[in-house]
Amino acid sequence: MTLYSKIVGTGSYLPEQRVTNDALAKQLAEKGIETSDEWIVSRSGISARHYAAPGQLSSDMAKIAAEHALDMAGLAVNDIDLIIFATSTPDHVGGFPSTASVLQHKLGMKNGAAAMDIQAVCSGFVYAVSVADSFIKSGAHKNVLVIGAEVFSHILDFNDRTTCVLFGDGAGAVVMSASEKPGILAAKIHSDGSYGHILCVPGTVSNGAITGSPYLYMDGPAVFKLAVGLLDKVAREVLDAAKIDQSEIDWLVPHQANIRIMQSTAKKLHLPLEKMVVTVDEHGNTSAASIPLALDYAIRDGRIKPGHQVMMEGVGGGFTWGAVLARM
């Protein structure tokens, strides 16, 4: 029997603190930095974002999203035999113990399931789904919990209006299970390290001290130019692998970074904008959490239905990019 993997449950979580553009502009004005709702919306499409509470970590948000996904899937915690956690903001310096292992403990898992983190920044969820798909198809694992969770507010420089207005915090989760029917139809992931400098946190930790900047840096125009071309290319690569025409895509769920990048991607694929799920206006860029957050919202509000074919794609620091085509 041929094994496939299928998304059988989704979940998400946003921190309680919702920060509007006006509220953020007021906060920045106190530092002598000028911005406005109109400036932010016109450049990104973002109207608001959510920030984690003091002490709230990626694993805390992931736990809630995971529980929602497990509930939808109808599975118990100990039915999961692998956790893959995509994040650029792990709970611990150095990334260990892995945030996946921390989440495992917080969920009360006692079955010895494997747990690991994946770091591909905003492409992290697509990378994690691709890895989970391979594990399930190989027969090594049956039920995989895939998480994307970020606390980007911890690494933002609030003296830099070009970046601090773009990002938010949140978590999204999916449960992927072995299936006799195709679910993940194709997945492709890529990286080109020569572009690592255009989106990064350049600081390092040595002997207990930070060398260089601990804040996110982004060359916005360079990222924009690279992203539009790569997203179109990888989407077509996935369609070719799945032997599916672009007209058969029911929904596009792109990484929620910038509405102009998202719209450009949809147009290149000749998809009407009505077929694109948009949450960037309320969530901002939540990095690895953005795709599973948007997917969960669209499933729970009834837009994405069983049998729909969904293209999920993203780009991130590294420079990484990838896409997944899933039949729900």
Short mmCIF file of C-alpha atoms in Angstrom, two decimals, residues 109-224:
data_model
loop_
_atom_site.label_atom_id
_atom_site.label_comp_id
_atom_site.label_asym_id
_atom_site.label_seq_id
_atom_site.Cartn_x
_atom_site.Cartn_y
_atom_site.Cartn_z
CA MET A 109 3.59 13.88 26.21
CA LYS A 110 5.12 10.75 27.78
CA ASN A 111 5.39 8.39 24.82
CA GLY A 112 9.00 9.06 23.83
CA ALA A 113 8.03 10.77 20.56
CA ALA A 114 10.84 12.44 18.64
CA ALA A 115 10.97 16.24 18.78
CA MET A 116 13.09 18.72 16.83
CA ASP A 117 13.29 22.34 15.74
CA ILE A 118 13.66 23.64 12.19
CA GLN A 119 15.16 27.05 11.44
CA ALA A 120 14.28 28.47 8.05
CA VAL A 121 12.74 31.74 9.28
CA CYS A 122 9.59 32.64 7.31
CA SER A 123 9.89 29.49 5.19
CA GLY A 124 10.07 27.38 8.33
CA PHE A 125 6.54 26.02 8.23
CA VAL A 126 6.86 24.94 4.59
CA TYR A 127 10.18 23.26 5.42
CA ALA A 128 8.60 21.50 8.41
CA VAL A 129 5.64 20.23 6.38
CA SER A 130 8.02 18.94 3.71
CA VAL A 131 10.06 17.05 6.30
CA ALA A 132 6.94 15.66 7.99
CA ASP A 133 5.60 14.52 4.62
CA SER A 134 8.81 12.59 3.92
CA PHE A 135 8.81 10.93 7.35
CA ILE A 136 5.19 9.83 7.00
CA LYS A 137 5.59 8.54 3.45
CA SER A 138 8.61 6.50 4.55
CA GLY A 139 6.53 4.81 7.23
CA ALA A 140 8.81 6.08 10.01
CA HIS A 141 6.06 8.16 11.64
CA LYS A 142 2.28 8.06 11.61
CA ASN A 143 1.06 11.26 13.28
CA VAL A 144 3.22 14.39 13.16
CA LEU A 145 2.56 17.69 14.95
CA VAL A 146 3.97 20.56 12.89
CA ILE A 147 4.28 23.94 14.59
CA GLY A 148 5.18 27.45 13.46
CA ALA A 149 5.52 29.90 16.35
CA GLU A 150 7.35 33.18 16.81
CA VAL A 151 7.92 35.98 19.31
CA PHE A 152 9.46 38.44 16.87
CA SER A 153 8.65 41.37 19.15
CA HIS A 154 11.68 40.21 21.19
CA ILE A 155 14.12 40.83 18.31
CA LEU A 156 12.71 44.05 16.82
CA ASP A 157 14.61 47.32 16.93
CA PHE A 158 11.95 49.86 17.83
CA ASN A 159 14.24 52.63 16.62
CA ASP A 160 13.96 51.28 13.07
CA ARG A 161 10.56 52.11 11.63
CA THR A 162 11.24 50.16 8.43
CA THR A 163 11.19 46.83 10.29
CA CYS A 164 9.52 47.23 13.68
CA VAL A 165 6.11 48.03 12.15
CA LEU A 166 6.02 44.85 10.06
CA PHE A 167 6.23 41.95 12.49
CA GLY A 168 4.02 40.34 15.08
CA ASP A 169 3.80 37.28 17.33
CA GLY A 170 1.67 34.15 17.11
CA ALA A 171 1.52 30.41 16.58
CA GLY A 172 -0.04 28.01 14.12
CA ALA A 173 -0.16 24.22 14.08
CA VAL A 174 -1.20 21.33 11.89
CA VAL A 175 -1.48 17.62 12.55
CA MET A 176 -0.35 15.48 9.62
CA SER A 177 -1.27 11.80 9.53
CA ALA A 178 -0.63 8.78 7.32
CA SER A 179 -3.35 8.33 4.72
CA GLU A 180 -4.26 5.96 1.91
CA LYS A 181 -5.33 8.97 -0.17
CA PRO A 182 -3.01 11.78 -1.31
CA GLY A 183 -2.98 14.85 0.92
CA ILE A 184 0.36 16.55 0.38
CA LEU A 185 0.55 16.44 -3.42
CA ALA A 186 4.03 17.95 -3.76
CA ALA A 187 6.55 19.95 -1.76
CA LYS A 188 9.75 21.76 -2.77
CA ILE A 189 12.22 23.63 -0.54
CA HIS A 190 15.34 25.64 -1.46
CA SER A 191 18.01 27.94 -0.04
CA ASP A 192 20.75 30.26 -1.32
CA GLY A 193 23.14 31.32 1.42
CA SER A 194 24.70 34.07 -0.71
CA TYR A 195 21.62 36.20 0.10
CA GLY A 196 21.82 35.64 3.85
CA HIS A 197 22.81 39.23 4.52
CA ILE A 198 19.57 40.80 3.24
CA LEU A 199 17.41 39.38 6.05
CA CYS A 200 19.13 38.37 9.27
CA VAL A 201 19.86 38.92 12.93
CA PRO A 202 23.60 39.51 12.61
CA GLY A 203 24.63 39.30 16.27
CA THR A 204 26.36 36.34 17.92
CA VAL A 205 26.65 35.21 21.54
CA SER A 206 30.10 34.51 22.98
CA ASN A 207 31.15 34.19 26.61
CA GLY A 208 27.77 35.43 27.75
CA ALA A 209 27.88 38.63 25.70
CA ILE A 210 26.31 39.66 22.39
CA THR A 211 28.68 40.65 19.61
CA GLY A 212 27.01 42.68 16.88
CA SER A 213 23.34 43.55 16.70
CA PRO A 214 20.73 41.31 18.37
CA TYR A 215 17.97 42.88 16.26
CA LEU A 216 16.38 41.87 12.99
CA TYR A 217 17.85 43.55 9.91
CA MET A 218 16.12 43.57 6.53
CA ASP A 219 16.97 45.10 3.18
CA GLY A 220 13.33 45.54 2.17
CA PRO A 221 13.75 46.33 -1.55
CA ALA A 222 16.18 43.42 -2.04
CA VAL A 223 13.86 40.98 -0.26
CA PHE A 224 10.87 42.21 -2.28
#
